[in-house]
Amino acid sequence: MKAKLNYSEKLGKISKYIYGQFAEHLGRCIYEGVYVEDDSVPNVNGMRCDVVNALKELEIPVLRWPGGCFADDYHWRDGIGDKESRPYMVNTNWGGVVENNHFGTHEFFELCEQLGTEPYICGNVGSGSVREMRDWIEYMTFDGDSPLANERRRNGREKPWKLKFFGIGNEAWGCGGGMRAEYYADLLRQYSTYLKDYGDEPLYKIACGADKRDTDWTDKVMKSVGGRMSAISLHNYSFERDWDHKGSSVDFDEHGWYSNMASAYLMKETIAAHKKVMDENDPDGKIALIVDEWGDWYDVLPGTNPGFLYQQNTVRDAVAGMMTLHIFHENNDRVYMANIAQMINVLQAMILTEGDQIVLTPTYHLFKMMKGHMDGERLALDYDEKPYDTDNGKAVKISMSASEKDGVITLSACNTSLTDGEDIEIELSGADAKNASALVITGEMNAHNTFDEPDNVKPENMVVTLSNGVLSFKLPAKSAAVITVK
Ligand code: AHR
């Protein structure tokens, strides 16, 4: 395949926040995954050193917390102060387990500080109140003399935290209250009125958005709420086939591979549908689209708690993940943030843990390889995606994206074919390119890392040549590669 990259045609910044993460009080994501209460696993203030060190390599730009569905059942006051006095609760959304509230606001900011990431907190609309939400903001961000700010000080934090991203409810149409769009939009107007800016930076208010292709929700919320919000969210998961046929995360066949690729590729159509509605309501593009939950969702691993959403992660997830990230890049005029679900031990995770062991997943390696795109300028790239049909919809054989940052070109390319590699030649028009190197994730379609074999899937060097301004490489079947050109 011949392709052309035009170095002088810049198509806007690829926001680093597209590489955001999500950590919910769900299964073993927070407890065991990130936070431990005894010293059997080395930790700093409860945060696992092995997990934090591995995640730091990803330079995570933003972390969403505490949910998800959990957010609308979460009362922040239960998670502050002396740990032994914090009330217990039942996590009704996720397995009915007891939540001891030992990981609360202070612990979340501690985690963000250790990771060097920005916080994104999702507030409770479903079972909370306007007062509860406005108080939380004051508790976290007010520097002056107020009962709430002083309570924060008594709990060990003198200075306010820096908090920009705040979500007003989660899945209000479902676990967040079963609301109609009209009702939620009215609540959003009310809640956002009372969320004040205490710090230098205004709060970036994120409205609860639609499920998949429910553009009616986006339309109604935008019409009613308009400039009272900075962004509206969207949740769009992919499955082996669909919600009722999620499939196994490891034991799948060719059909499961292609059907999942089609499910992931649907993100393109989904974003296009919401963008159309957003363009009609907000022609100046002031309100962003934030895909704050996405990723591959399969059946839980046999023998694990069905409420814990624990699954494996294979080469299939790395390839589908790259294709999805490219769709976000292509829509960088609206998509400002995305948060893969979820960071540890849940759904399409970066890391799996078992006791004091951790394993890095193919998706972890993908995110590490893609870092060059964060805040890069997207470059025009002409190529043929080679679309094909599956019995679960359309997919593409090749997906590519390129960006430039500090004079370095990052080019990512994935191949969804199980059988056919692709010889690719890219003319680098206008670029003063001197050398190129490449890493690739590939292997058997269901290859994955385990605690016994943690390096089954990891980035390997890929041969790439640069001659007379043309970049040439063979992209293997079932692969995701990142090429760096300097
Ligand atoms: O990520 C798991 C769940 O998926 C979230 O809690 C919820 O928002 C969504 O339905």
JSON list of N, CA and C and ligand atoms in Angstrom, two decimals, residues 22 24-26 64 66-72 93-94 170-171 173-176 211 235 237 243 292-294 297 309 340-342 346-347, ligand 1:
[
{"chain": "A", "resi": 22, "resn": "PHE", "atom": "N", "xyz": [-9.41, 5.55, 33.93]},
{"chain": "A", "resi": 22, "resn": "PHE", "atom": "CA", "xyz": [-10.61, 5.55, 34.76]},
{"chain": "A", "resi": 22, "resn": "PHE", "atom": "C", "xyz": [-10.41, 4.50, 35.86]},
{"chain": "A", "resi": 24, "resn": "GLU", "atom": "N", "xyz": [-12.53, 3.00, 39.16]},
{"chain": "A", "resi": 24, "resn": "GLU", "atom": "CA", "xyz": [-13.78, 3.00, 39.92]},
{"chain": "A", "resi": 24, "resn": "GLU", "atom": "C", "xyz": [-13.66, 2.09, 41.14]},
{"chain": "A", "resi": 25, "resn": "HIS", "atom": "N", "xyz": [-14.49, 2.34, 42.13]},
{"chain": "A", "resi": 25, "resn": "HIS", "atom": "CA", "xyz": [-14.60, 1.41, 43.26]},
{"chain": "A", "resi": 25, "resn": "HIS", "atom": "C", "xyz": [-15.39, 0.21, 42.74]},
{"chain": "A", "resi": 26, "resn": "LEU", "atom": "N", "xyz": [-14.71, -0.64, 42.06]},
{"chain": "A", "resi": 26, "resn": "LEU", "atom": "CA", "xyz": [-15.34, -1.78, 41.38]},
{"chain": "A", "resi": 26, "resn": "LEU", "atom": "C", "xyz": [-14.37, -2.94, 41.44]},
{"chain": "A", "resi": 64, "resn": "ARG", "atom": "N", "xyz": [-10.01, 9.49, 36.04]},
{"chain": "A", "resi": 64, "resn": "ARG", "atom": "CA", "xyz": [-11.41, 9.67, 36.46]},
{"chain": "A", "resi": 64, "resn": "ARG", "atom": "C", "xyz": [-11.72, 8.76, 37.64]},
{"chain": "A", "resi": 66, "resn": "PRO", "atom": "N", "xyz": [-14.83, 8.65, 41.33]},
{"chain": "A", "resi": 66, "resn": "PRO", "atom": "CA", "xyz": [-14.78, 7.29, 41.87]},
{"chain": "A", "resi": 66, "resn": "PRO", "atom": "C", "xyz": [-15.63, 6.30, 41.06]},
{"chain": "A", "resi": 67, "resn": "GLY", "atom": "N", "xyz": [-16.32, 6.74, 40.05]},
{"chain": "A", "resi": 67, "resn": "GLY", "atom": "CA", "xyz": [-17.10, 5.88, 39.15]},
{"chain": "A", "resi": 67, "resn": "GLY", "atom": "C", "xyz": [-17.48, 6.75, 37.99]},
{"chain": "A", "resi": 68, "resn": "GLY", "atom": "N", "xyz": [-18.16, 6.13, 37.06]},
{"chain": "A", "resi": 68, "resn": "GLY", "atom": "CA", "xyz": [-18.94, 4.94, 37.02]},
{"chain": "A", "resi": 68, "resn": "GLY", "atom": "C", "xyz": [-20.19, 4.99, 37.90]},
{"chain": "A", "resi": 69, "resn": "CYS", "atom": "N", "xyz": [-20.87, 3.85, 37.83]},
{"chain": "A", "resi": 69, "resn": "CYS", "atom": "CA", "xyz": [-22.11, 3.70, 38.60]},
{"chain": "A", "resi": 69, "resn": "CYS", "atom": "C", "xyz": [-21.88, 4.00, 40.09]},
{"chain": "A", "resi": 70, "resn": "PHE", "atom": "N", "xyz": [-20.69, 3.67, 40.58]},
{"chain": "A", "resi": 70, "resn": "PHE", "atom": "CA", "xyz": [-20.42, 3.88, 42.00]},
{"chain": "A", "resi": 70, "resn": "PHE", "atom": "C", "xyz": [-20.54, 5.36, 42.37]},
{"chain": "A", "resi": 71, "resn": "ALA", "atom": "N", "xyz": [-20.25, 6.25, 41.43]},
{"chain": "A", "resi": 71, "resn": "ALA", "atom": "CA", "xyz": [-20.23, 7.69, 41.74]},
{"chain": "A", "resi": 71, "resn": "ALA", "atom": "C", "xyz": [-21.57, 8.19, 42.24]},
{"chain": "A", "resi": 72, "resn": "ASP", "atom": "N", "xyz": [-22.66, 7.64, 41.70]},
{"chain": "A", "resi": 72, "resn": "ASP", "atom": "CA", "xyz": [-23.98, 8.13, 42.08]},
{"chain": "A", "resi": 72, "resn": "ASP", "atom": "C", "xyz": [-24.52, 7.45, 43.34]},
{"chain": "A", "resi": 93, "resn": "ASN", "atom": "N", "xyz": [-23.77, -1.65, 43.35]},
{"chain": "A", "resi": 93, "resn": "ASN", "atom": "CA", "xyz": [-23.59, -1.81, 41.90]},
{"chain": "A", "resi": 93, "resn": "ASN", "atom": "C", "xyz": [-22.68, -2.97, 41.56]},
{"chain": "A", "resi": 94, "resn": "TRP", "atom": "N", "xyz": [-21.67, -3.18, 42.41]},
{"chain": "A", "resi": 94, "resn": "TRP", "atom": "CA", "xyz": [-20.60, -4.09, 42.02]},
{"chain": "A", "resi": 94, "resn": "TRP", "atom": "C", "xyz": [-20.37, -5.19, 43.05]},
{"chain": "A", "resi": 170, "resn": "ASN", "atom": "N", "xyz": [-23.18, 10.41, 36.47]},
{"chain": "A", "resi": 170, "resn": "ASN", "atom": "CA", "xyz": [-22.71, 9.37, 35.55]},
{"chain": "A", "resi": 170, "resn": "ASN", "atom": "C", "xyz": [-23.91, 8.54, 35.09]},
{"chain": "A", "resi": 171, "resn": "GLU", "atom": "N", "xyz": [-24.01, 8.32, 33.80]},
{"chain": "A", "resi": 171, "resn": "GLU", "atom": "CA", "xyz": [-25.08, 7.47, 33.24]},
{"chain": "A", "resi": 171, "resn": "GLU", "atom": "C", "xyz": [-26.41, 7.76, 33.93]},
{"chain": "A", "resi": 173, "resn": "TRP", "atom": "N", "xyz": [-29.11, 8.26, 32.74]},
{"chain": "A", "resi": 173, "resn": "TRP", "atom": "CA", "xyz": [-30.20, 7.54, 32.08]},
{"chain": "A", "resi": 173, "resn": "TRP", "atom": "C", "xyz": [-30.31, 6.10, 32.59]},
{"chain": "A", "resi": 174, "resn": "GLY", "atom": "N", "xyz": [-29.30, 5.64, 33.36]},
{"chain": "A", "resi": 174, "resn": "GLY", "atom": "CA", "xyz": [-29.27, 4.24, 33.80]},
{"chain": "A", "resi": 174, "resn": "GLY", "atom": "C", "xyz": [-28.98, 4.17, 35.29]},
{"chain": "A", "resi": 175, "resn": "CYS", "atom": "N", "xyz": [-27.80, 3.61, 35.64]},
{"chain": "A", "resi": 175, "resn": "CYS", "atom": "CA", "xyz": [-27.47, 3.43, 37.06]},
{"chain": "A", "resi": 175, "resn": "CYS", "atom": "C", "xyz": [-27.41, 4.74, 37.82]},
{"chain": "A", "resi": 176, "resn": "GLY", "atom": "N", "xyz": [-27.29, 5.85, 37.11]},
{"chain": "A", "resi": 176, "resn": "GLY", "atom": "CA", "xyz": [-27.20, 7.15, 37.78]},
{"chain": "A", "resi": 176, "resn": "GLY", "atom": "C", "xyz": [-28.54, 7.82, 38.02]},
{"chain": "A", "resi": 211, "resn": "ASP", "atom": "N", "xyz": [-25.51, 7.10, 26.07]},
{"chain": "A", "resi": 211, "resn": "ASP", "atom": "CA", "xyz": [-25.06, 5.74, 25.90]},
{"chain": "A", "resi": 211, "resn": "ASP", "atom": "C", "xyz": [-25.01, 5.48, 24.39]},
{"chain": "A", "resi": 235, "resn": "HIS", "atom": "N", "xyz": [-20.50, 7.32, 26.55]},
{"chain": "A", "resi": 235, "resn": "HIS", "atom": "CA", "xyz": [-19.99, 6.00, 26.92]},
{"chain": "A", "resi": 235, "resn": "HIS", "atom": "C", "xyz": [-20.21, 5.05, 25.76]},
{"chain": "A", "resi": 237, "resn": "TYR", "atom": "N", "xyz": [-18.79, 1.20, 24.77]},
{"chain": "A", "resi": 237, "resn": "TYR", "atom": "CA", "xyz": [-17.94, 0.02, 24.93]},
{"chain": "A", "resi": 237, "resn": "TYR", "atom": "C", "xyz": [-18.01, -0.84, 23.68]},
{"chain": "A", "resi": 243, "resn": "TRP", "atom": "N", "xyz": [-23.89, -6.33, 23.64]},
{"chain": "A", "resi": 243, "resn": "TRP", "atom": "CA", "xyz": [-24.05, -6.40, 25.10]},
{"chain": "A", "resi": 243, "resn": "TRP", "atom": "C", "xyz": [-24.49, -7.79, 25.57]},
{"chain": "A", "resi": 292, "resn": "ASP", "atom": "N", "xyz": [-15.71, 9.31, 28.26]},
{"chain": "A", "resi": 292, "resn": "ASP", "atom": "CA", "xyz": [-15.08, 8.97, 29.54]},
{"chain": "A", "resi": 292, "resn": "ASP", "atom": "C", "xyz": [-15.28, 7.53, 30.00]},
{"chain": "A", "resi": 293, "resn": "GLU", "atom": "N", "xyz": [-15.82, 6.71, 29.11]},
{"chain": "A", "resi": 293, "resn": "GLU", "atom": "CA", "xyz": [-15.77, 5.25, 29.32]},
{"chain": "A", "resi": 293, "resn": "GLU", "atom": "C", "xyz": [-15.75, 4.59, 27.95]},
{"chain": "A", "resi": 294, "resn": "TRP", "atom": "N", "xyz": [-14.69, 3.84, 27.68]},
{"chain": "A", "resi": 294, "resn": "TRP", "atom": "CA", "xyz": [-14.62, 3.07, 26.44]},
{"chain": "A", "resi": 294, "resn": "TRP", "atom": "C", "xyz": [-13.70, 1.88, 26.67]},
{"chain": "A", "resi": 297, "resn": "TRP", "atom": "N", "xyz": [-15.23, -4.94, 26.47]},
{"chain": "A", "resi": 297, "resn": "TRP", "atom": "CA", "xyz": [-15.92, -5.50, 27.64]},
{"chain": "A", "resi": 297, "resn": "TRP", "atom": "C", "xyz": [-16.33, -6.93, 27.30]},
{"chain": "A", "resi": 309, "resn": "LEU", "atom": "N", "xyz": [-16.04, -7.74, 37.10]},
{"chain": "A", "resi": 309, "resn": "LEU", "atom": "CA", "xyz": [-15.64, -7.41, 35.72]},
{"chain": "A", "resi": 309, "resn": "LEU", "atom": "C", "xyz": [-14.14, -7.63, 35.46]},
{"chain": "A", "resi": 340, "resn": "ILE", "atom": "N", "xyz": [-10.11, 5.23, 29.20]},
{"chain": "A", "resi": 340, "resn": "ILE", "atom": "CA", "xyz": [-10.32, 3.80, 28.98]},
{"chain": "A", "resi": 340, "resn": "ILE", "atom": "C", "xyz": [-10.75, 3.15, 30.29]},
{"chain": "A", "resi": 341, "resn": "ALA", "atom": "N", "xyz": [-11.65, 2.18, 30.18]},
{"chain": "A", "resi": 341, "resn": "ALA", "atom": "CA", "xyz": [-12.18, 1.48, 31.36]},
{"chain": "A", "resi": 341, "resn": "ALA", "atom": "C", "xyz": [-11.58, 0.07, 31.41]},
{"chain": "A", "resi": 342, "resn": "GLN", "atom": "N", "xyz": [-10.93, -0.19, 32.55]},
{"chain": "A", "resi": 342, "resn": "GLN", "atom": "CA", "xyz": [-10.50, 0.67, 33.63]},
{"chain": "A", "resi": 342, "resn": "GLN", "atom": "C", "xyz": [-9.04, 0.38, 33.92]},
{"chain": "A", "resi": 346, "resn": "VAL", "atom": "N", "xyz": [-9.93, -4.41, 36.00]},
{"chain": "A", "resi": 346, "resn": "VAL", "atom": "CA", "xyz": [-11.33, -4.29, 35.57]},
{"chain": "A", "resi": 346, "resn": "VAL", "atom": "C", "xyz": [-11.37, -3.99, 34.07]},
{"chain": "A", "resi": 347, "resn": "LEU", "atom": "N", "xyz": [-12.19, -4.77, 33.35]},
{"chain": "A", "resi": 347, "resn": "LEU", "atom": "CA", "xyz": [-12.38, -4.57, 31.90]},
{"chain": "A", "resi": 347, "resn": "LEU", "atom": "C", "xyz": [-11.02, -4.49, 31.18]},
{"chain": "B", "resi": 1, "resn": "AHR", "atom": "O1", "xyz": [-17.03, 0.64, 33.72]},
{"chain": "B", "resi": 1, "resn": "AHR", "atom": "C1", "xyz": [-18.02, -0.16, 34.27]},
{"chain": "B", "resi": 1, "resn": "AHR", "atom": "C2", "xyz": [-19.38, 0.53, 34.28]},
{"chain": "B", "resi": 1, "resn": "AHR", "atom": "O2", "xyz": [-19.82, 0.72, 32.97]},
{"chain": "B", "resi": 1, "resn": "AHR", "atom": "C3", "xyz": [-19.44, 1.89, 34.88]},
{"chain": "B", "resi": 1, "resn": "AHR", "atom": "O3", "xyz": [-19.56, 1.87, 36.26]},
{"chain": "B", "resi": 1, "resn": "AHR", "atom": "C4", "xyz": [-20.68, 2.46, 34.28]},
{"chain": "B", "resi": 1, "resn": "AHR", "atom": "O4", "xyz": [-20.65, 3.86, 34.18]},
{"chain": "B", "resi": 1, "resn": "AHR", "atom": "C5", "xyz": [-20.77, 1.76, 32.93]},
{"chain": "B", "resi": 1, "resn": "AHR", "atom": "O5", "xyz": [-22.01, 1.25, 32.69]}
]
